[in-house]
mmCIF file of C-alpha atoms in Angstrom:
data_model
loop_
_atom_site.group_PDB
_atom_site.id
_atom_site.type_symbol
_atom_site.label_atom_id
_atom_site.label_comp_id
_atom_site.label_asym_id
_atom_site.label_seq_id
_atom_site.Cartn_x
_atom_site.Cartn_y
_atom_site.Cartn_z
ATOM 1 C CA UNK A 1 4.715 -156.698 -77.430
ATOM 2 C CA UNK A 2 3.220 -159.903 -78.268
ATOM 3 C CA UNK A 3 5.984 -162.912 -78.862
ATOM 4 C CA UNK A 4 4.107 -163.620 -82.075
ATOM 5 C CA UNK A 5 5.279 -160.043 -83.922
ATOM 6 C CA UNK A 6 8.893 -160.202 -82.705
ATOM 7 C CA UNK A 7 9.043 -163.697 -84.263
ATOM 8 C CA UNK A 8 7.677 -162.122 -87.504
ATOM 9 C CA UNK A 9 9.581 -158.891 -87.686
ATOM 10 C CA UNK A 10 12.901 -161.543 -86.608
ATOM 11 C CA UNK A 11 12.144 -163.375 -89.529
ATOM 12 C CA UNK A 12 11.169 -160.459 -91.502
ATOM 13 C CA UNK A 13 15.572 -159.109 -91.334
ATOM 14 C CA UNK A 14 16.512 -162.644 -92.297
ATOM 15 C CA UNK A 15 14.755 -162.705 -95.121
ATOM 16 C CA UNK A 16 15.809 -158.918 -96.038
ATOM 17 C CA UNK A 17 19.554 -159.732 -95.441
ATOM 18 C CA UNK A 18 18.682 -162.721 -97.782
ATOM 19 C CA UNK A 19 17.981 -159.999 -100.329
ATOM 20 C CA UNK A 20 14.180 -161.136 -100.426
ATOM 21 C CA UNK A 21 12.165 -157.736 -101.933
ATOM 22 C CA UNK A 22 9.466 -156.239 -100.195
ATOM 23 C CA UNK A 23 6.408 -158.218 -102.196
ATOM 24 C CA UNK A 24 8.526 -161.454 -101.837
ATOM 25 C CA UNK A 25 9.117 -160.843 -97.841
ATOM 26 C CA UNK A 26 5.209 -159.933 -97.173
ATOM 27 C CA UNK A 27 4.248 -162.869 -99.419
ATOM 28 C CA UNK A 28 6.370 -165.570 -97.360
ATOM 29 C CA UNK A 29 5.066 -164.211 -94.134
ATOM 30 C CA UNK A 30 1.649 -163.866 -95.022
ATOM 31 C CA UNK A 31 1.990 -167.850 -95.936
ATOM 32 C CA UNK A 32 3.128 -168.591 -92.420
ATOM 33 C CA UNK A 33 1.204 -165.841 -90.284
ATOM 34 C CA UNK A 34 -1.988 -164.718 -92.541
ATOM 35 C CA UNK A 35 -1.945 -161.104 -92.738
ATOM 36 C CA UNK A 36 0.155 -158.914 -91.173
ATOM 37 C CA UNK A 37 1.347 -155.806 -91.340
ATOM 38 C CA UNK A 38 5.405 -155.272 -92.571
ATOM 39 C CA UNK A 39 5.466 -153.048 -95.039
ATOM 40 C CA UNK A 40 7.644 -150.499 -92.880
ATOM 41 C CA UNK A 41 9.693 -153.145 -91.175
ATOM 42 C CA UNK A 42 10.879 -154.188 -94.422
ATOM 43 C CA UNK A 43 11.964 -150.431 -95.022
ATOM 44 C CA UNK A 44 13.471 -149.992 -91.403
ATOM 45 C CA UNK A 45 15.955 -153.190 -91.932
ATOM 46 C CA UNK A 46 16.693 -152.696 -95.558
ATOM 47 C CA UNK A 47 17.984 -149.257 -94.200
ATOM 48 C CA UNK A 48 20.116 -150.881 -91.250
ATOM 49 C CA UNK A 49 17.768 -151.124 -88.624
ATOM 50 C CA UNK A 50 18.900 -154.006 -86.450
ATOM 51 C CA UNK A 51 16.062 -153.766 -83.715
ATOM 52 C CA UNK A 52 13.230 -155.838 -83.878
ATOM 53 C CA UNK A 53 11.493 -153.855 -80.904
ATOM 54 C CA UNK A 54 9.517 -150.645 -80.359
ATOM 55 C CA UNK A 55 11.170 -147.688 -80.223
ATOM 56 C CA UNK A 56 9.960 -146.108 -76.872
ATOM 57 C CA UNK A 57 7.658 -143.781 -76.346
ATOM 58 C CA UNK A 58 7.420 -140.745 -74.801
ATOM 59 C CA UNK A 59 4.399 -140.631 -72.375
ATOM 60 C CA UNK A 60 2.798 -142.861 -69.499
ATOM 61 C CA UNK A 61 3.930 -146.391 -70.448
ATOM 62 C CA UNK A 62 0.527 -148.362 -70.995
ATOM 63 C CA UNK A 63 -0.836 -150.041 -67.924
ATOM 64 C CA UNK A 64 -3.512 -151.710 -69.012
ATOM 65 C CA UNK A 65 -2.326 -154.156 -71.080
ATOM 66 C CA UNK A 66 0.058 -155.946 -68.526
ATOM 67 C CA UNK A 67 0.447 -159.889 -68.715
ATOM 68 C CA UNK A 68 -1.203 -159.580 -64.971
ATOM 69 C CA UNK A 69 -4.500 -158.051 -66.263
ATOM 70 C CA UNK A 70 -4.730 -160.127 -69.510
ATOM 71 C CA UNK A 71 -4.218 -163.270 -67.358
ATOM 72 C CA UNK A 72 -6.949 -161.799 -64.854
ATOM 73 C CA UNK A 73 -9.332 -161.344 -67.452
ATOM 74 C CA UNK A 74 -8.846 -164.444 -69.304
ATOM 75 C CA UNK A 75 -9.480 -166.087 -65.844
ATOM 76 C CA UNK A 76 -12.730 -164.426 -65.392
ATOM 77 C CA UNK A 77 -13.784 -164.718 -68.863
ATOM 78 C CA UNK A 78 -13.575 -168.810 -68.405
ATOM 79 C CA UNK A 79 -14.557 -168.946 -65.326
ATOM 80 C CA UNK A 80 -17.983 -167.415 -66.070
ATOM 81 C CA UNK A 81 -18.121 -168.391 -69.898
ATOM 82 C CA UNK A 82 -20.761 -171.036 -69.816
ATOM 83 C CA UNK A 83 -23.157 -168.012 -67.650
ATOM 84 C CA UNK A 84 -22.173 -165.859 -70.845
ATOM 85 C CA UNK A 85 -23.168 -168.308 -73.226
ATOM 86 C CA UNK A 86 -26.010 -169.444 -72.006
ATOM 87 C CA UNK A 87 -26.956 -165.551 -71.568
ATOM 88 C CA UNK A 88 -26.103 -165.113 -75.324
ATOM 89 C CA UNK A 89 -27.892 -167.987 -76.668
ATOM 90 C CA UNK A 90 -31.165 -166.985 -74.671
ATOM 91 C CA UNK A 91 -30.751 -163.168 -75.586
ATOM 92 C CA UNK A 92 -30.342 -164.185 -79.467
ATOM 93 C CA UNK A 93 -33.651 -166.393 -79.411
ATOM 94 C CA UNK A 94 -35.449 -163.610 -77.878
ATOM 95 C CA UNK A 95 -34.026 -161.259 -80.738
ATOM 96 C CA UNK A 96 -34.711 -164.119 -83.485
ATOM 97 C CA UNK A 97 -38.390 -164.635 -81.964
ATOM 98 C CA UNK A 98 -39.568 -160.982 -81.340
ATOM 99 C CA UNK A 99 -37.515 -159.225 -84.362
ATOM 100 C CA UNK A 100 -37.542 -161.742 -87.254
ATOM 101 C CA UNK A 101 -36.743 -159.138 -90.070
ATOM 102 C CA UNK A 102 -33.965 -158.520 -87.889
ATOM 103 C CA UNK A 103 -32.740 -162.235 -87.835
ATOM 104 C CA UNK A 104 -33.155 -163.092 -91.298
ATOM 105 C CA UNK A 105 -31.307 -161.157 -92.821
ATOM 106 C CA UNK A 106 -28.694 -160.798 -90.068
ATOM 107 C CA UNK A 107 -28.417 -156.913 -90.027
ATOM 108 C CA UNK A 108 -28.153 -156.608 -85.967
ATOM 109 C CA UNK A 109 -25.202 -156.829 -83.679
ATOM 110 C CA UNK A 110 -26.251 -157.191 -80.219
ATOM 111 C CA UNK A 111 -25.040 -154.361 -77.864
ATOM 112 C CA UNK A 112 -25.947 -154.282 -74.061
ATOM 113 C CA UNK A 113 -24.334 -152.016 -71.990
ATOM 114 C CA UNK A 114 -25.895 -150.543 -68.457
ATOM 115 C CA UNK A 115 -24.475 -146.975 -69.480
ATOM 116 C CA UNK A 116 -26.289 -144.602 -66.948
ATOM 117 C CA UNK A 117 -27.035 -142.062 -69.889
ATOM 118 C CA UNK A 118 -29.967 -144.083 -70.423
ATOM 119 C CA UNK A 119 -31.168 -144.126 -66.757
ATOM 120 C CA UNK A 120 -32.837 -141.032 -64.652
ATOM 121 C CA UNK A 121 -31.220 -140.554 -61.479
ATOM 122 C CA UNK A 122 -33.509 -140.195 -58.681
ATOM 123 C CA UNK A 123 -33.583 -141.017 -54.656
ATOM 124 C CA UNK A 124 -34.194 -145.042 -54.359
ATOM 125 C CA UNK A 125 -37.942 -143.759 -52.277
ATOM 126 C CA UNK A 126 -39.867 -140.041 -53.795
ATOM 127 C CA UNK A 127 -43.388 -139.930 -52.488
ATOM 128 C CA UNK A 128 -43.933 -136.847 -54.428
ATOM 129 C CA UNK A 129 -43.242 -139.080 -57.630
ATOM 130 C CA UNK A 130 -44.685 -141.952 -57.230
ATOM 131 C CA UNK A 131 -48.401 -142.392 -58.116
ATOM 132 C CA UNK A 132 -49.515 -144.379 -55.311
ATOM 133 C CA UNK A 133 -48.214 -142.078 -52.881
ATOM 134 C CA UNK A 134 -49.259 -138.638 -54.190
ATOM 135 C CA UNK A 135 -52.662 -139.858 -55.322
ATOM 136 C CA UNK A 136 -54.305 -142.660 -54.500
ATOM 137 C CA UNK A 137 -53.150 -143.224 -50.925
ATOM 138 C CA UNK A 138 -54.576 -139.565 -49.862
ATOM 139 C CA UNK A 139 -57.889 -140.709 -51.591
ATOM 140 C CA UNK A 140 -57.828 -143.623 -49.534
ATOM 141 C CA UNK A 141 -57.023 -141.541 -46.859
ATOM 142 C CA UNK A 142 -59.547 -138.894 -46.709
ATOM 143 C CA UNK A 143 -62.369 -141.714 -47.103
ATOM 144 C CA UNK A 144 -61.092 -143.531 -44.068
ATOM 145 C CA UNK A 145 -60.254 -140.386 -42.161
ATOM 146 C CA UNK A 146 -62.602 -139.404 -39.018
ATOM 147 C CA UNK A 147 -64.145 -142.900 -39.175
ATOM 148 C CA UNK A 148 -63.959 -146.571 -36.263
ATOM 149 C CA UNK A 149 -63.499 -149.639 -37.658
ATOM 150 C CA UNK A 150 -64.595 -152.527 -35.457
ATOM 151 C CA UNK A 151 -62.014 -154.708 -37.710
ATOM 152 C CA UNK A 152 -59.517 -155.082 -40.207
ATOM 153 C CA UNK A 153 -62.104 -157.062 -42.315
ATOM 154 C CA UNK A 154 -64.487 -153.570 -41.802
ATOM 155 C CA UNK A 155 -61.469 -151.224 -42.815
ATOM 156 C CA UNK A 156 -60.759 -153.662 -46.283
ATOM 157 C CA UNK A 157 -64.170 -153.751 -47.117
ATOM 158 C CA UNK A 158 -64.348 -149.656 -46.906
ATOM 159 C CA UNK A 159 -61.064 -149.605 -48.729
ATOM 160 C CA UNK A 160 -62.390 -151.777 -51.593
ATOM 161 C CA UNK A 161 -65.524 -149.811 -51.910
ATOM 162 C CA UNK A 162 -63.086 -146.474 -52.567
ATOM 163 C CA UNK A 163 -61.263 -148.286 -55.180
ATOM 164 C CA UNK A 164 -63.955 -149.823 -56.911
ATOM 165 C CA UNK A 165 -65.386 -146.020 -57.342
ATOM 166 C CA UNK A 166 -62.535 -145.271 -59.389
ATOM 167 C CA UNK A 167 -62.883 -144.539 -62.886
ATOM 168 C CA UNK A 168 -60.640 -144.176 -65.989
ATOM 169 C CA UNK A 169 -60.816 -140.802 -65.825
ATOM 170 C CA UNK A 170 -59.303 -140.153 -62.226
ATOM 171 C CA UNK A 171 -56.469 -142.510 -63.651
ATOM 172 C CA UNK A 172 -55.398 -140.369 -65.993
ATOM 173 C CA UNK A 173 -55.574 -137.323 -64.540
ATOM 174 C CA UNK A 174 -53.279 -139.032 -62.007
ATOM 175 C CA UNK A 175 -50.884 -140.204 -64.738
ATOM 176 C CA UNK A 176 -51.044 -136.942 -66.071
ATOM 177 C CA UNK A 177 -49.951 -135.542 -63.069
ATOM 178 C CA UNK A 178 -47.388 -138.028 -62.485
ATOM 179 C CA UNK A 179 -45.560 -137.006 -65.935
ATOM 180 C CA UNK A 180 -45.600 -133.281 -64.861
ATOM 181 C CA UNK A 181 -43.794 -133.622 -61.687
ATOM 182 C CA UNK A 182 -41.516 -135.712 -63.673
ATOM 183 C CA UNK A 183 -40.564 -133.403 -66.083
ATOM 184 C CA UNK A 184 -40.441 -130.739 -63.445
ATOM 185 C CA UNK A 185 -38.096 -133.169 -61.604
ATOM 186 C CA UNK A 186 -35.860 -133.430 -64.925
ATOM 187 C CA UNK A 187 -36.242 -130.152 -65.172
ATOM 188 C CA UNK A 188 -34.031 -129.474 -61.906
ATOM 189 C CA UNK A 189 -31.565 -131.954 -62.256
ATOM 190 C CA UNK A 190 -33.288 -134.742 -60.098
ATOM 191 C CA UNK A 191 -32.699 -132.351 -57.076
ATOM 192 C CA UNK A 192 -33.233 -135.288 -53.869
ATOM 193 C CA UNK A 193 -34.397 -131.239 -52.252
ATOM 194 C CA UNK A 194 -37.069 -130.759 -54.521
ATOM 195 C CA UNK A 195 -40.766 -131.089 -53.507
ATOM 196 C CA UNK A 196 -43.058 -131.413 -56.338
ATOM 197 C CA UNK A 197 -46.541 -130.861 -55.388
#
């Protein structure tokens, strides 16, 4: 319990052994401490209540809320709060520069969280999904395949000469492909097992 509502609720039975009403009570509080909520404190000590703590509660006692992790965070927040402004501030230019309808009329809250709902899982390296590796490597391939170099220089220029014979087309077929072994990979859960050819 924060030192700042015992010192309230404290004050709060003085001034209801004064006699002070309810309205009069929250009004000379709310001068000192800005709003606050006593409403039912004033009822508990009117009616002989002499505690100004908690009652306790059944359950798990909170854990989270120790003095040791508020003093932890506050130490981490200030150690890194100039990296978190100077994160902010660039983040809310970008915002103001890219979404201006957003910025004038200051509708938007910024909200960045690195929730994994918004990721696909999948192993770090999947051949079978990546576009390179499932078609234009074995195109590569086969055109290089069965043939002697006399150099490196002999095997780029060859290489080249594959690529350059490339048209839109054959891209998006292969893009088209890519999305189906996607969805197929979706499909079963991302399964690392799974060979999508």
């Amino acid at each position: 319990m924060p030192d700042e509502k015992i010192e309230q609720r404290i004050n709060l039975k003085f001034l209801v052994k004064l006699g002070k009403s309810a309205t009069k009570s929250f009004n000379l509080l709310t001068e000192v401490y800005g709003d606050s909520d006593h409403d039912h404190w004033h009822k508990r000590f009117r009616e002989g209540r002499e505690e100004v703590e908690d009652n306790q509660r059944v359950g798990r006692p909170c854990s989270s809320k120790t003095n040791d992790n508020i003093s932890k965070i506050n130490e981490i927040v200030q150690k890194d709060s100039r990296k978190d402004k100077d994160s902010l501030t660039t983040l809310r230019e970008r915002v103001r520069r890219k979404r201006p309808e957003l910025w004038e009329n200051d509708s938007w809250i910024f909200h960045q969280d690195n929730a994994p709902a918004h990721m696909l899982q999948h192993p770090p390296y999947s051949p079978d999904l990546a576009p390179c590796d499932f078609w234009l490597f074995p195109k590569l391939k086969s055109a290089l395949k069965d043939t002697h170099f006399e150099s490196v220089e002999a095997v780029k220029t060859k290489a080249t000469e594959v690529l350059k014979t490339l048209q839109e087309k054959d891209f998006q077929h292969c893009f088209n492909q890519w999305k189906i072994r996607m969805e197929r990979c979706v499909k079963h859960g991302g399964d690392e097992n799974l060979v999508i050819y």
